[in-house]
PDB file of C-alpha atoms in Angstrom:
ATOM      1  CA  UNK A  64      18.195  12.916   0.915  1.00 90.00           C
ATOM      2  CA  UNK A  65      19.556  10.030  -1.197  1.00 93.00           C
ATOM      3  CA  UNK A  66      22.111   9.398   1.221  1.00 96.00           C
ATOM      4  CA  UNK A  67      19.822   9.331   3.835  1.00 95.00           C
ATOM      5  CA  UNK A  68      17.147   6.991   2.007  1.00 96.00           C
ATOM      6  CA  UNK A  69      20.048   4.461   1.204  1.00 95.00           C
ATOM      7  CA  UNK A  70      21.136   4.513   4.804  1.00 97.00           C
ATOM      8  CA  UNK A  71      17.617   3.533   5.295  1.00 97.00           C
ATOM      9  CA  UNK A  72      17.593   1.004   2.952  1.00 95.00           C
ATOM     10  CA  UNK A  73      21.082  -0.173   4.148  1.00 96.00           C
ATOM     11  CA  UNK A  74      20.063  -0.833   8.044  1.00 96.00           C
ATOM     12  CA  UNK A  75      16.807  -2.277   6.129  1.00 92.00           C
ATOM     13  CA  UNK A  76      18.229  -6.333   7.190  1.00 90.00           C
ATOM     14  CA  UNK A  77      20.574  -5.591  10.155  1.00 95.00           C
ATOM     15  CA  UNK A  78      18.552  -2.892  11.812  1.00 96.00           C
ATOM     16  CA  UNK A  79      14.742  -2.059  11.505  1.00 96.00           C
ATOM     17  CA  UNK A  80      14.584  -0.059  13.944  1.00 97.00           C
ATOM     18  CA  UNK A  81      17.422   2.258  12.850  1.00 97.00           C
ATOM     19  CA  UNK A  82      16.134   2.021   9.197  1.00 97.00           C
ATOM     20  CA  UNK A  83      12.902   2.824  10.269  1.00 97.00           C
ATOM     21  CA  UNK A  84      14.283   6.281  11.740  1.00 97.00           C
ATOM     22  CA  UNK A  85      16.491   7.206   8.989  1.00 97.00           C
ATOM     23  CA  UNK A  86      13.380   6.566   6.410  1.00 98.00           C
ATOM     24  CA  UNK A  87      11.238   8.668   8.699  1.00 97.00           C
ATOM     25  CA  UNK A  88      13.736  11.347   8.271  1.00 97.00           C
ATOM     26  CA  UNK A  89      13.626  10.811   4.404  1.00 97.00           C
ATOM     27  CA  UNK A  90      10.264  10.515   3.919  1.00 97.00           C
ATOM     28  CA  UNK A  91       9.791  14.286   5.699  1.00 97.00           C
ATOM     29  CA  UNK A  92      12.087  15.554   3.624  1.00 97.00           C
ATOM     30  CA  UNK A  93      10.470  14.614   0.226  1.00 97.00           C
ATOM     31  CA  UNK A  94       7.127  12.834   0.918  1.00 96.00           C
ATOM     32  CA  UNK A  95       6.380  12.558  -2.480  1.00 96.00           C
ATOM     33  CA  UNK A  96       9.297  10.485  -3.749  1.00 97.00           C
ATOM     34  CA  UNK A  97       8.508   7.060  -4.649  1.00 98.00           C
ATOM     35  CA  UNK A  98      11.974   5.552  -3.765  1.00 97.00           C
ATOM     36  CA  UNK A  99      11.322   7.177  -0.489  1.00 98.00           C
ATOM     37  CA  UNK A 100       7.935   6.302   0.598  1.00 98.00           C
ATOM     38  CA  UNK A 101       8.990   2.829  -0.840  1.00 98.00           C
ATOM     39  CA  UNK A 102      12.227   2.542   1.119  1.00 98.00           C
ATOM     40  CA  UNK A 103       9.692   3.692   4.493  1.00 98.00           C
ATOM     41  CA  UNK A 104       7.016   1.353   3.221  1.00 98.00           C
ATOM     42  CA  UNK A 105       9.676  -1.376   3.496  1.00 98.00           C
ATOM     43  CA  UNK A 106      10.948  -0.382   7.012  1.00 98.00           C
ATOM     44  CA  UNK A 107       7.610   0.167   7.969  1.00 98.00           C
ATOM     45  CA  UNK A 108       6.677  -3.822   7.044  1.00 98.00           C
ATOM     46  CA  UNK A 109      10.224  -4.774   8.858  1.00 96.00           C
ATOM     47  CA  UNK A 110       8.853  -3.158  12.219  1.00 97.00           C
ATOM     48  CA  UNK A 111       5.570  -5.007  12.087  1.00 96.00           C
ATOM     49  CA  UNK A 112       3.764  -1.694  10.988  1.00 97.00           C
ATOM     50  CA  UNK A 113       1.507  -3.536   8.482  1.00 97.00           C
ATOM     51  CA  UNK A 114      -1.215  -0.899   7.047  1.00 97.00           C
ATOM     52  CA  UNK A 115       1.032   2.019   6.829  1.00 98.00           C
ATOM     53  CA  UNK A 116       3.313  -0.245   5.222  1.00 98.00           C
ATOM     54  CA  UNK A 117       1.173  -0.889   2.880  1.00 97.00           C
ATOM     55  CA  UNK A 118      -0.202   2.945   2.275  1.00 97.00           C
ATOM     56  CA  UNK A 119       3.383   3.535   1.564  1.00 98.00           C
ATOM     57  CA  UNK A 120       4.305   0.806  -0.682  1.00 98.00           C
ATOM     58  CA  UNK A 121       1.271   1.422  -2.873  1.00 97.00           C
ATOM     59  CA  UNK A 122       2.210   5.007  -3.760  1.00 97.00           C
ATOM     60  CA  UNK A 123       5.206   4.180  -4.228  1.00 98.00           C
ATOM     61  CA  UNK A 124       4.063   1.833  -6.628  1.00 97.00           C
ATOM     62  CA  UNK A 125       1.558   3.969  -8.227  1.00 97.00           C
ATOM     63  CA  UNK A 126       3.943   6.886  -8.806  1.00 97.00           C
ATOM     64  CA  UNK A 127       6.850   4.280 -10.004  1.00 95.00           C
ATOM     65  CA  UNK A 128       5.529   0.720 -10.676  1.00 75.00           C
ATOM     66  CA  UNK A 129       7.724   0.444 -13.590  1.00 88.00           C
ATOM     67  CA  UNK A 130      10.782   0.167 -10.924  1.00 95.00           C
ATOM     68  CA  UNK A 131      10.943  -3.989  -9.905  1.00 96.00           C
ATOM     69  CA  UNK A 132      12.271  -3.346  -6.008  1.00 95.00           C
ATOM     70  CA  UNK A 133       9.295  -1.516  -5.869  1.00 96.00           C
ATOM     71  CA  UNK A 134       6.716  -3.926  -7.412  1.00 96.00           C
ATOM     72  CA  UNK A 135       8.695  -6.471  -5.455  1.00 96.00           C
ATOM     73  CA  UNK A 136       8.235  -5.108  -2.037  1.00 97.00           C
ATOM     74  CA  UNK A 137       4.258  -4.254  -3.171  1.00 97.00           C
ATOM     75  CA  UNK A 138       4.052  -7.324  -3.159  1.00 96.00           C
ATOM     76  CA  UNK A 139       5.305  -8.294  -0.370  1.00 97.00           C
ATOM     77  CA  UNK A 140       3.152  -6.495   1.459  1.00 97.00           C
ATOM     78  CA  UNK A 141       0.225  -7.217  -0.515  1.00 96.00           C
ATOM     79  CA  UNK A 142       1.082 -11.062   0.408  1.00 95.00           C
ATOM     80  CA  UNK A 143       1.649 -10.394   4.491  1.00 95.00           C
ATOM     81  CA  UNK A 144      -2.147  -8.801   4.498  1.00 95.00           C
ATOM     82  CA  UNK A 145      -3.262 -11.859   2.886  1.00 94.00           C
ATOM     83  CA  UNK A 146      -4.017 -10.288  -0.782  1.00 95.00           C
ATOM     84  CA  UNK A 147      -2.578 -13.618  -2.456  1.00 93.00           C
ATOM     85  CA  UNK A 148      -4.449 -12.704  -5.629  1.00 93.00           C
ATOM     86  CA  UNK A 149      -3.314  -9.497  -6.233  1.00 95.00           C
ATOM     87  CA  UNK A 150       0.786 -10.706  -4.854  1.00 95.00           C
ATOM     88  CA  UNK A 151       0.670 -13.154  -7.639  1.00 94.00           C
ATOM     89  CA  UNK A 152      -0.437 -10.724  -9.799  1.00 95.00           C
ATOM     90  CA  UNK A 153       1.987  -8.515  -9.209  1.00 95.00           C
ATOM     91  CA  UNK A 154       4.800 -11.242  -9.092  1.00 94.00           C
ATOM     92  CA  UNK A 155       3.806 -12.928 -12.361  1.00 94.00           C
ATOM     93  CA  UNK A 156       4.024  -9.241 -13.923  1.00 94.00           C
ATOM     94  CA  UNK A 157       7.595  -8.435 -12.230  1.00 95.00           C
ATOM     95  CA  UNK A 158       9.279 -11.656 -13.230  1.00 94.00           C
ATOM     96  CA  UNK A 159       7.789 -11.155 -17.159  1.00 94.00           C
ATOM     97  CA  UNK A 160       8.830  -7.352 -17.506  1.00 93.00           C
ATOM     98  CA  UNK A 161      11.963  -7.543 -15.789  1.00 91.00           C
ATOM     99  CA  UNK A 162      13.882 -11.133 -15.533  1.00 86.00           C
ATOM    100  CA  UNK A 163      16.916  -9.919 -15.005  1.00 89.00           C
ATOM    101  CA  UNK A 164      16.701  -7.499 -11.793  1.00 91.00           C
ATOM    102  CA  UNK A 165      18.814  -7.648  -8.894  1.00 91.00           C
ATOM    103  CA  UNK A 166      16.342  -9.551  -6.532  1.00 92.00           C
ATOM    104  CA  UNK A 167      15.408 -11.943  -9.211  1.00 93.00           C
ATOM    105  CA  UNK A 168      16.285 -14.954  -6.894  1.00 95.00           C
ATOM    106  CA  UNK A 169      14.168 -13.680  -3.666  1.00 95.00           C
ATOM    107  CA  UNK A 170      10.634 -12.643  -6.672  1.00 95.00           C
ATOM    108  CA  UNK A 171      11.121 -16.220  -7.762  1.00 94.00           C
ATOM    109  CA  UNK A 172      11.312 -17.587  -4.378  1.00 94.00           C
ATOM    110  CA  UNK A 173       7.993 -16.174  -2.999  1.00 93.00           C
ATOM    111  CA  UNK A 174       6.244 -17.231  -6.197  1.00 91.00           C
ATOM    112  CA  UNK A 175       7.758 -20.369  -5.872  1.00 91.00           C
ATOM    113  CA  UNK A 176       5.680 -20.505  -2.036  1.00 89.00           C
ATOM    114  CA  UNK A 177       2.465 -18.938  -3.565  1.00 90.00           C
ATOM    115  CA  UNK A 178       2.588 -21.485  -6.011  1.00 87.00           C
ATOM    116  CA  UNK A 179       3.436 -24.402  -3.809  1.00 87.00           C
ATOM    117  CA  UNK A 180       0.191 -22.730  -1.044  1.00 83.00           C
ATOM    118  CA  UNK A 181      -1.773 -22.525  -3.907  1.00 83.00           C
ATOM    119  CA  UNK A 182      -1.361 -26.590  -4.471  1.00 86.00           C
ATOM    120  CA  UNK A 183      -2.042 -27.672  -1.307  1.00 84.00           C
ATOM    121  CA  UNK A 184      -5.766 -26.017  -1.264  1.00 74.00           C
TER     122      UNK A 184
END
């Protein structure tokens, strides 16, 4: 299973299809797992699969919200279905509980773009 999911998470950039079939396979496997329905939330959002992307991000995040990729990709998602409020939210909380996490640079980033959207209204 965990090689499986991190094969997912792997093709995540170079291959969404093939991601999105090897987190498919995961997510049968153990459908309750939060790093699995959040690495097939992700794959999900890669192929353009919006609302289920969503569903699956948000359990994710409800089972393990304390876990930044996850609260990360939440939101993400939350952002590409036009949720700005509750993106931010999420953001703002990510970058204050955990400043030092891997993806640091790309959290930063988007809030950087909510902020500067936020501006021009």
């Amino acid at each position: 299973l965990t090689a499986l999911n991190n094969a997912a998470q792997a093709y995540s950039t170079t291959d969404p299809k093939r991601s999105l079939e090897l987190a498919q396979r995961a997510v049968k496997l153990s459908p309750d797992n939060p790093y699995v329905l959040d690495t097939y939330g992700w794959a999900l959002l890669q192929n353009g699969k919006l609302a289920a992307a969503i569903s699956n991000i948000e359990q994710a995040f409800r089972k393990a919200g304390n876990q930044p990729e996850i609260t990360y990709h939440y939101a993400v998602a939350l952002l590409k279905s036009g949720d700005r409020t509750s993106a931010r939210q999420r953001l703002d909380d990510l970058l204050q509980s955990n400043p030092n996490f891997p993806g640091i640079g790309d959290a930063r980033y988007l809030q950087q773009q909510l902020t500067a959207a936020e501006r021009k209204r």
